[in-house]
CSV table of C-alpha atoms in Angstrom, one decimal:
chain,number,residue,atom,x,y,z
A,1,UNK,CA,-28.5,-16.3,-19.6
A,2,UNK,CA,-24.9,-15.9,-19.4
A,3,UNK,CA,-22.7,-12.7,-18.8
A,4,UNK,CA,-19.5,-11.6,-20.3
A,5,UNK,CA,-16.8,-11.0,-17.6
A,6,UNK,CA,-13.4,-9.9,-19.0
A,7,UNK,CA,-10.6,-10.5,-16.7
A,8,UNK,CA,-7.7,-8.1,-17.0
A,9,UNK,CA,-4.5,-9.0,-13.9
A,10,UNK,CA,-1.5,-9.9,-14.0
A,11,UNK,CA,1.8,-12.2,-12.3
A,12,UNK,CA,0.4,-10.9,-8.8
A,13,UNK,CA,-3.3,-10.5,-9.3
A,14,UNK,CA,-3.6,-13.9,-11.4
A,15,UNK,CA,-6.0,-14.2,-13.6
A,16,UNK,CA,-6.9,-17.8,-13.0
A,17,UNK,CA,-7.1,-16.9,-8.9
A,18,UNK,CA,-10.1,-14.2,-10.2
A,19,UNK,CA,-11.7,-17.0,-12.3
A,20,UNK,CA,-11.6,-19.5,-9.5
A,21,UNK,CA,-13.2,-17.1,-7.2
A,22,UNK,CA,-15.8,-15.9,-9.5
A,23,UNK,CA,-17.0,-19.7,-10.7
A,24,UNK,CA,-17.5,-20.3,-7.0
A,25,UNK,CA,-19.2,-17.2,-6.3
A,26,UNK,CA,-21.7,-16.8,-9.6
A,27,UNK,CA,-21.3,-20.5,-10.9
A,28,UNK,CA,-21.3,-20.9,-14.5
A,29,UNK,CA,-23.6,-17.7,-14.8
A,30,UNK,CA,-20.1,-16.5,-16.5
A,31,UNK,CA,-18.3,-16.6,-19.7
A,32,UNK,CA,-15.3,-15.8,-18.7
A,33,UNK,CA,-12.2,-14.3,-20.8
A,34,UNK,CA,-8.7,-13.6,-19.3
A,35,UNK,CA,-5.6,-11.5,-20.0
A,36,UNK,CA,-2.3,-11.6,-18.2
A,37,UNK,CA,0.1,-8.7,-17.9
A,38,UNK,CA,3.3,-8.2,-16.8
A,39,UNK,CA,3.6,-6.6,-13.9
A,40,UNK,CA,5.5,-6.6,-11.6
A,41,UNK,CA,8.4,-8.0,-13.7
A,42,UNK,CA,7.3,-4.5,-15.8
A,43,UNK,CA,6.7,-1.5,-14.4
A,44,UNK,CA,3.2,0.3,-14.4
A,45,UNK,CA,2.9,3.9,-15.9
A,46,UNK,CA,1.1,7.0,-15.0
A,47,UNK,CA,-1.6,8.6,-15.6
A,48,UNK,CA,0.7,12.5,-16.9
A,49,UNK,CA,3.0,10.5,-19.5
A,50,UNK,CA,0.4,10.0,-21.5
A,51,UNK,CA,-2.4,12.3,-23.4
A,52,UNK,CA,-6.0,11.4,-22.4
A,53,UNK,CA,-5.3,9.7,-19.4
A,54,UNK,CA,-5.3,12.4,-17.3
A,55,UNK,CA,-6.0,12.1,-13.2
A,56,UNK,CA,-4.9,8.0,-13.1
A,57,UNK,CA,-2.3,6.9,-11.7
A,58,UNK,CA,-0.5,3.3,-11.6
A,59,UNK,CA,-1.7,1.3,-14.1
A,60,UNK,CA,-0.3,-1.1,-16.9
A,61,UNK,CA,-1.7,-1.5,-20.6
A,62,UNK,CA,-2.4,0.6,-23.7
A,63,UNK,CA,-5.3,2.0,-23.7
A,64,UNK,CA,-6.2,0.8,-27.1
A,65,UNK,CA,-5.6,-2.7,-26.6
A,66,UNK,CA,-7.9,-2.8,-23.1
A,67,UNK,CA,-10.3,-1.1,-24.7
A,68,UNK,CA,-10.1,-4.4,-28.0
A,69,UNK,CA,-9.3,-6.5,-25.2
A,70,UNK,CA,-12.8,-5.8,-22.8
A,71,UNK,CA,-15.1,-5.0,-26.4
A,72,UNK,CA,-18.8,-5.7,-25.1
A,73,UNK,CA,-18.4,-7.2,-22.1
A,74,UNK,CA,-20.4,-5.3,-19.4
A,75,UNK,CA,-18.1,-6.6,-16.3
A,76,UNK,CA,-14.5,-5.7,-16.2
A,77,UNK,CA,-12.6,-7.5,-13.7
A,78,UNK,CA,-9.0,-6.1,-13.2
A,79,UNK,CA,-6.4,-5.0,-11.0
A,80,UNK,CA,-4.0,-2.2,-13.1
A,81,UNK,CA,-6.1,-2.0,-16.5
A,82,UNK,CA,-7.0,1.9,-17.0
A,83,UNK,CA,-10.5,2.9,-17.9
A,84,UNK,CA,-9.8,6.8,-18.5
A,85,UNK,CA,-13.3,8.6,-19.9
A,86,UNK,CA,-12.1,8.6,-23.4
A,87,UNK,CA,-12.2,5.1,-22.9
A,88,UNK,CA,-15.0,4.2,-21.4
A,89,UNK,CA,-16.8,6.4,-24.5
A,90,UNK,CA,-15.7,3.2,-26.7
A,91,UNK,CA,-17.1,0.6,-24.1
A,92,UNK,CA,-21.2,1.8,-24.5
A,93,UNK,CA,-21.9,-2.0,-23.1
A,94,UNK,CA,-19.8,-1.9,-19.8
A,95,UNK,CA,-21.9,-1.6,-17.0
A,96,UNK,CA,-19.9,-2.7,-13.8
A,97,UNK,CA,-15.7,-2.5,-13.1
A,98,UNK,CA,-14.1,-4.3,-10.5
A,99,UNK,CA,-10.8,-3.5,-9.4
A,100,UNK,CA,-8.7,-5.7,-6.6
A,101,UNK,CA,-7.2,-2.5,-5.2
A,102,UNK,CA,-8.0,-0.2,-2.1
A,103,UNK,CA,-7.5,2.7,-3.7
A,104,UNK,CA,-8.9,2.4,-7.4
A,105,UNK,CA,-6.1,5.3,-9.0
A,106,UNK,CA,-6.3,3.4,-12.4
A,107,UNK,CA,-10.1,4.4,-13.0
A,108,UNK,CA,-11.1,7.6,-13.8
A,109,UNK,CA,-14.2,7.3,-11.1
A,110,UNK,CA,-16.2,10.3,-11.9
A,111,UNK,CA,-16.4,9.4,-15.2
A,112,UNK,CA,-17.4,6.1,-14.6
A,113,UNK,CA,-20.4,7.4,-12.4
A,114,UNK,CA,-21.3,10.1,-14.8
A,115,UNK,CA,-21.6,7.7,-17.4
A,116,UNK,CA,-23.9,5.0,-15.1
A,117,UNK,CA,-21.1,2.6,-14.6
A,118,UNK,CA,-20.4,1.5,-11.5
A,119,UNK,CA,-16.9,0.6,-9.9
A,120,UNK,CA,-16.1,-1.3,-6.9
A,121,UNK,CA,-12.6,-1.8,-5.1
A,122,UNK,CA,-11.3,-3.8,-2.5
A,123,UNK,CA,-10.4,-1.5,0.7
A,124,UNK,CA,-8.2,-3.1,3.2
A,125,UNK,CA,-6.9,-5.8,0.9
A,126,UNK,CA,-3.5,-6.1,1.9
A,127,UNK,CA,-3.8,-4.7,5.3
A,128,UNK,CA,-2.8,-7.9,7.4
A,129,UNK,CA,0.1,-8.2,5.3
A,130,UNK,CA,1.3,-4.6,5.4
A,131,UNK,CA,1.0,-4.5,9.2
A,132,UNK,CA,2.8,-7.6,9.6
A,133,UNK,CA,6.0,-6.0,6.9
A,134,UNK,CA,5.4,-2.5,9.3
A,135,UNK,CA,5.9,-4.5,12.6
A,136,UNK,CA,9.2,-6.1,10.6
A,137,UNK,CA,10.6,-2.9,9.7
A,138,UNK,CA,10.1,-1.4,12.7
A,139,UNK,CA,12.0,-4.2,14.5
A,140,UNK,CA,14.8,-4.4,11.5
A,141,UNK,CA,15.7,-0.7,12.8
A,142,UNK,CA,15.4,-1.0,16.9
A,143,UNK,CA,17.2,-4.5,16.6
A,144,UNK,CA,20.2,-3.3,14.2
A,145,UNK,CA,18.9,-6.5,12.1
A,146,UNK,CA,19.8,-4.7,8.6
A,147,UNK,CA,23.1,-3.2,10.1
A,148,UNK,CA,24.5,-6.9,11.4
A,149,UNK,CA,23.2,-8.0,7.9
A,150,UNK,CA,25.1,-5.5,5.7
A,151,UNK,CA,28.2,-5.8,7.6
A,152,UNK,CA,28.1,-9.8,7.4
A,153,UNK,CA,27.8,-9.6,3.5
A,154,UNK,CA,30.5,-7.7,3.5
A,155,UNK,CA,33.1,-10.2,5.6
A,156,UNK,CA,32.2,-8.1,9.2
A,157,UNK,CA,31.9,-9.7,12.3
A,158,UNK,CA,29.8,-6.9,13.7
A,159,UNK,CA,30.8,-7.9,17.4
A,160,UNK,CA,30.5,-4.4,18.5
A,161,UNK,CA,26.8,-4.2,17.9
A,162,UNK,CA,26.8,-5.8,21.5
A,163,UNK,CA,28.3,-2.9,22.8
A,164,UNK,CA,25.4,-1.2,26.0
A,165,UNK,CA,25.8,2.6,23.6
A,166,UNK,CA,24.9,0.4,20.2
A,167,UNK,CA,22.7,-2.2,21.3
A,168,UNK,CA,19.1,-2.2,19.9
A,169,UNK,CA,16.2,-1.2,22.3
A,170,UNK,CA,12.8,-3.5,23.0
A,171,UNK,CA,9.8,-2.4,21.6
A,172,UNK,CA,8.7,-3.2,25.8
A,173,UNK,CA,10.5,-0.1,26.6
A,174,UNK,CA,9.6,2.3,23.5
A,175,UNK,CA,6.9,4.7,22.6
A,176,UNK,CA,5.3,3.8,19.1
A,177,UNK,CA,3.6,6.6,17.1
A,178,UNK,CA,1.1,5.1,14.5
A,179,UNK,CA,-0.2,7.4,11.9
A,180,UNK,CA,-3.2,6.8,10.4
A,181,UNK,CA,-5.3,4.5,11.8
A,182,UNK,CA,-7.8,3.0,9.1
A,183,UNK,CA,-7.8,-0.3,7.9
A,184,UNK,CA,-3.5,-1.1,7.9
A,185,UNK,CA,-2.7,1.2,10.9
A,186,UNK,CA,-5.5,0.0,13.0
A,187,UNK,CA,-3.7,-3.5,12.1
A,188,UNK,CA,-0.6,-2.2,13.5
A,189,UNK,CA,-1.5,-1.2,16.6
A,190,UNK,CA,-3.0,-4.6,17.6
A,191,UNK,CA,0.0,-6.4,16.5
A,192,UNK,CA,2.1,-3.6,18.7
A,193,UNK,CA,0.4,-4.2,21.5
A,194,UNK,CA,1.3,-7.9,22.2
A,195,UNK,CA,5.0,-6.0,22.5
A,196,UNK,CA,4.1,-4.6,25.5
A,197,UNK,CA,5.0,-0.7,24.0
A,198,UNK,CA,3.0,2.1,24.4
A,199,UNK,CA,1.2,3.1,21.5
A,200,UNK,CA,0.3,6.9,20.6
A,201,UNK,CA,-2.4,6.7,17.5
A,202,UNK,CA,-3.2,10.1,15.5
A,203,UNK,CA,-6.0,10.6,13.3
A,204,UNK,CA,-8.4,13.4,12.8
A,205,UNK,CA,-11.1,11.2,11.1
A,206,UNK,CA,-11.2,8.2,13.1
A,207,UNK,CA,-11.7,7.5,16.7
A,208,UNK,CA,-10.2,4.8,18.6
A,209,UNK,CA,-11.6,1.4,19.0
A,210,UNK,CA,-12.7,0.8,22.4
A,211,UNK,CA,-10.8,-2.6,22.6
A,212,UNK,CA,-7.7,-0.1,21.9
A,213,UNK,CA,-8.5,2.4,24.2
A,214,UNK,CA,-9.1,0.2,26.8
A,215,UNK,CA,-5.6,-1.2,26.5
A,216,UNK,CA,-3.9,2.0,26.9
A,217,UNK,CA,-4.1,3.2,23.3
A,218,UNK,CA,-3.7,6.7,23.1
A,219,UNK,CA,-5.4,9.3,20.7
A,220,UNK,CA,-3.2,12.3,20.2
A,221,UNK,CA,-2.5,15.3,18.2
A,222,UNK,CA,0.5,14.8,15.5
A,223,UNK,CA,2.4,17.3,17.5
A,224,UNK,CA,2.1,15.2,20.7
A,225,UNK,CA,2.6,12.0,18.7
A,226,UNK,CA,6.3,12.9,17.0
A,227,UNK,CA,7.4,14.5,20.2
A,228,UNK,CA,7.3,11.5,22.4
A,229,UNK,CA,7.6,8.7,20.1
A,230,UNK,CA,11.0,6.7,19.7
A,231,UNK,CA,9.4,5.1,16.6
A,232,UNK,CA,7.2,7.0,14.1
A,233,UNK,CA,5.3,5.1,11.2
A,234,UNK,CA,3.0,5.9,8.5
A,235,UNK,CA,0.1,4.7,7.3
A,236,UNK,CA,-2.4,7.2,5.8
A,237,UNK,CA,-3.7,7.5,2.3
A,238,UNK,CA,-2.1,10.1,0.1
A,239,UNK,CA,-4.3,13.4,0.2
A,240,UNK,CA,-3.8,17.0,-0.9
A,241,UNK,CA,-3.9,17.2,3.2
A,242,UNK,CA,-1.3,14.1,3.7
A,243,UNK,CA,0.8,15.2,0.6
A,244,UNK,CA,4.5,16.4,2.5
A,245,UNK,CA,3.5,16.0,6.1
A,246,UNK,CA,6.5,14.6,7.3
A,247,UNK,CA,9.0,17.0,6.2
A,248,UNK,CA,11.6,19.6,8.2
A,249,UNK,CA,9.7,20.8,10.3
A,250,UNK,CA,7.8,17.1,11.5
A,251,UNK,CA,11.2,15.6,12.1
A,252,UNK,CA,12.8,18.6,13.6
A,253,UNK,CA,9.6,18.1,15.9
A,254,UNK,CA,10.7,13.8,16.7
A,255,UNK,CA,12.5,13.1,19.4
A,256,UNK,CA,16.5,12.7,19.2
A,257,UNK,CA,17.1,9.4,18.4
A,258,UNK,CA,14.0,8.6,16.8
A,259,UNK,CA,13.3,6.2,14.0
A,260,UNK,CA,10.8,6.8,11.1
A,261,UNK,CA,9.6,3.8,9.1
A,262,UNK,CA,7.1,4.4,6.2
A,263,UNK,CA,5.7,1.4,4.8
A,264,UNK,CA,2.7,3.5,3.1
A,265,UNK,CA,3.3,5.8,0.9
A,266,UNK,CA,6.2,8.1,-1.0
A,267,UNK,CA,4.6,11.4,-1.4
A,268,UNK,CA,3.4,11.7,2.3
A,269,UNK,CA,7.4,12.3,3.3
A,270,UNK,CA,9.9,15.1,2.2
A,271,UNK,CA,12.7,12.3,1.6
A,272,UNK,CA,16.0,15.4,1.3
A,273,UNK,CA,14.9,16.6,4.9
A,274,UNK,CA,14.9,12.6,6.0
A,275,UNK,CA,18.4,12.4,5.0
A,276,UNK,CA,19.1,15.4,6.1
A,277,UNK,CA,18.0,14.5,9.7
A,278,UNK,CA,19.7,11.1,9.7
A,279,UNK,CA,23.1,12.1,8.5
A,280,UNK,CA,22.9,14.9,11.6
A,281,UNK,CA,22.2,12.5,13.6
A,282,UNK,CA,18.6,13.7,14.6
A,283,UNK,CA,16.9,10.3,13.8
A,284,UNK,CA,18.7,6.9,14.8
A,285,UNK,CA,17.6,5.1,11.4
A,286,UNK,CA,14.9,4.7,8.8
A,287,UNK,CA,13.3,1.7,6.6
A,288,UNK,CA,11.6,3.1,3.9
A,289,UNK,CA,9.6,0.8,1.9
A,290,UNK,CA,8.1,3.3,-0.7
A,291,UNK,CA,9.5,6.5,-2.6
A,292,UNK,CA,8.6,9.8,-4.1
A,293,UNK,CA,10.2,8.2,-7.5
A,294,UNK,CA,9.7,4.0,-7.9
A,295,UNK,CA,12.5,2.7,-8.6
A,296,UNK,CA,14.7,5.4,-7.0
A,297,UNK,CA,17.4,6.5,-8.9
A,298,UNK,CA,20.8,4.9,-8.6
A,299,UNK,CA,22.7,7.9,-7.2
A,300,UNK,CA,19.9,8.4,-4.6
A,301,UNK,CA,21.6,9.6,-1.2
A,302,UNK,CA,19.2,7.6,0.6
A,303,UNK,CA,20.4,4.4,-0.9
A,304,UNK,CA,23.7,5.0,0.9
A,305,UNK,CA,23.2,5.6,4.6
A,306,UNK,CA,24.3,2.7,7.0
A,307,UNK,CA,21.4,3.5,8.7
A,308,UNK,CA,18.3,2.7,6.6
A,309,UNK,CA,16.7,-0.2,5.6
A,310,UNK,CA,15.2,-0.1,2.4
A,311,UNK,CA,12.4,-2.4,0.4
A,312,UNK,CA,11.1,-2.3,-3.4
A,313,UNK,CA,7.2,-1.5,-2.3
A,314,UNK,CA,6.9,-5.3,-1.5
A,315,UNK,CA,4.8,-5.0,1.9
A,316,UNK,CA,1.8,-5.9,0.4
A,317,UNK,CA,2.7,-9.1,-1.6
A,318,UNK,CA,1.3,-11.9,-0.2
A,319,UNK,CA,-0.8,-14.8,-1.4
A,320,UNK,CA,-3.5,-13.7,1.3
A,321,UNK,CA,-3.8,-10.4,-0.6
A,322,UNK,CA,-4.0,-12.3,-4.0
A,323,UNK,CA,-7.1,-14.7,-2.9
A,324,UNK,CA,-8.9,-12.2,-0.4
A,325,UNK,CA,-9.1,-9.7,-3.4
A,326,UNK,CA,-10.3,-12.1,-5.7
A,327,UNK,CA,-13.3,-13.4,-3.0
A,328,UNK,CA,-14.0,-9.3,-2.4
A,329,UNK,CA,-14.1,-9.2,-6.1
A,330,UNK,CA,-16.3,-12.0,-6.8
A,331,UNK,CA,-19.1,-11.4,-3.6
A,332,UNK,CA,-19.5,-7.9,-5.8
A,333,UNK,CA,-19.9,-9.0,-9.1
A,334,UNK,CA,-22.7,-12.0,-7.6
A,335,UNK,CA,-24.4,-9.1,-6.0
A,336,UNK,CA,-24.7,-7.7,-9.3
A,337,UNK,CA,-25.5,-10.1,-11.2
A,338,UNK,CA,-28.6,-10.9,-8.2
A,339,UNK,CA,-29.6,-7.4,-8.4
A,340,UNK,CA,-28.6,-6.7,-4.9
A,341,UNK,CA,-26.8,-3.7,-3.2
A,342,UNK,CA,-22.8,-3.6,-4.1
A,343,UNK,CA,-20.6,-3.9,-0.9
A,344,UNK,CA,-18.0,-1.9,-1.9
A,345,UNK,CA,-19.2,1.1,-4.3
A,346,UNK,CA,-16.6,3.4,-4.9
């Protein structure tokens, strides 16, 4: 007996890559049917601009046409399909959902377990390749890297940059403040920690790895963290708690000088008091890689400072991401299909 798998990604999440994992995981136990959307060349919406979607965020597709699309197949595979409840009342045959993502915002999650289907995600996906884009921007800022750039594209031989009062630090003689220390910041600090800095790690849920500890690694309080870093950078989920954290009052806290990267998310950071502290002079730079608003708007202040370095949400794109999501996704759906316990039950 065969089961219906309907495959729902996308020009990052492609659908063959899901198929090619799942024939090697389950065999030809499958019939297998694949849609591909258009993101990222499109954008994704949310979950407020529309009526019955309420409580997901980030996903891609109308609701009516996933719904046609996934008809009585009981395994969804998918990356930014939504599945609000409304939905998942016209889907009486769906039984398992599977979404490549470490955070599974596109699914409404309590209705899926109120209604007996189950949903698994893929934590930590792209958390080698975030930490690798962190320890990047953190360099772009210390090195002046994005200021020698800009002024080369613009005919300027930056010569100056040389200068003892402009030159760049070494990550050897800085203090690194990691925040958040699951699976990316965890990431992080290893990769820090073959720069010879000293790391400061804060985290109220999660203690230290030993490894870490024994290198020097140390746990801290926020407070302690942004007073005696020269390089803040963020990497915890967005909470109620985590929603605003750094804001006024956190960078008023930093050292002067400072330099705040956050390759994680927008909402975590108050982004008018982050200007506000780099056109004082309070911080030394920024590279933001994600925003309160995606895109930002044109006139954005932020897009005009000399001092930050800024990315389109790009730190997780990487063809390691694609295929270690798919194999996540694939392991769950043959544990399914084998009757045996789901690895990664949201």
């Amino acid at each position: 007996m065969t089961e219906a798998v309907a495959i729902i990604g996308d020009r990052f999440m492609l659908p063959r890559l899901f198929e090619e994992a799942l024939r090697e995981a389950c065999g030809e136990a499958l019939t297998i049917r694949s849609l591909e959307q258009p993101w990222p060349d499109e954008p994704m919406e949310h979950g407020y601009a529309k009526a019955g979607m309420d409580g997901l965020k980030e996903y891609m597709g109308e609701p009516d046409d996933i719904v046609a699309f996934i008809d009585d197949a009981p395994i969804l595979v998918t990356h930014l399909a939504p599945l609000s409840a409304a939905m998942m009342d016209r889907l009486p045959h769906l039984k398992l959902v599977a979404v490549s993502r470490g955070g599974p915002v596109n699914i409404d999650i309590v209705a899926a377990r109120e209604r007996g289907i189950k949903v698994v995600n893929t934590p930590g996906r792209n958390a080698s390749a975030v930490a690798e884009f962190a320890i990047g921007a953190i360099l772009s800022q210390t090195r002046m890297i994005t200021r020698g750039h800009d002024a080369l594209r613009r005919g300027d031989w930056r010569g100056d940059l040389y200068r003892a009062d402009l030159a760049g630090d070494e990550l050897s003689e800085m203090t690194v403040g990691v925040v958040g220390y699951g699976h990316i910041g965890a990431r992080v600090v290893r990769l820090l920690k073959a720069f010879g800095c000293r790391i400061l790690v804060t985290d109220p849920y999660v203690q230290l790895d030993p490894a870490d500890s024994a290198d020097g690694v140390r746990q801290v309080p926020l407070e302690t963290l942004l007073a005696e870093s020269d390089v803040v950078t963020l990497h915890p989920r967005v909470t109620a708690e985590t929603t605003g954290m750094i804001g006024a009052e956190a960078f008023a806290a930093m050292k002067d000088g400072a330099i705040f990267v956050n390759t994680a998310r927008g909402p975590l950071v108050d982004y008018d008091a982050l200007y506000d502290a780099l056109v004082s002079g309070k911080l030394r730079g920024a590279m933001l890689e994600t925003f309160a608003v995606e895109p930002p708007p044109e006139d954005w202040p932020l897009l005009k400072l000399p001092n930050v370095t800024l990315t389109p949400h790009i730190a997780g794109a990487s063809v390691k991401t694609v295929t270690y999501a798919a194999g996540q996704i694939a392991e769950d759906v043959r544990r399914y299909l084998a009757g045996e316990p789901l690895l990664r039950l949201c």
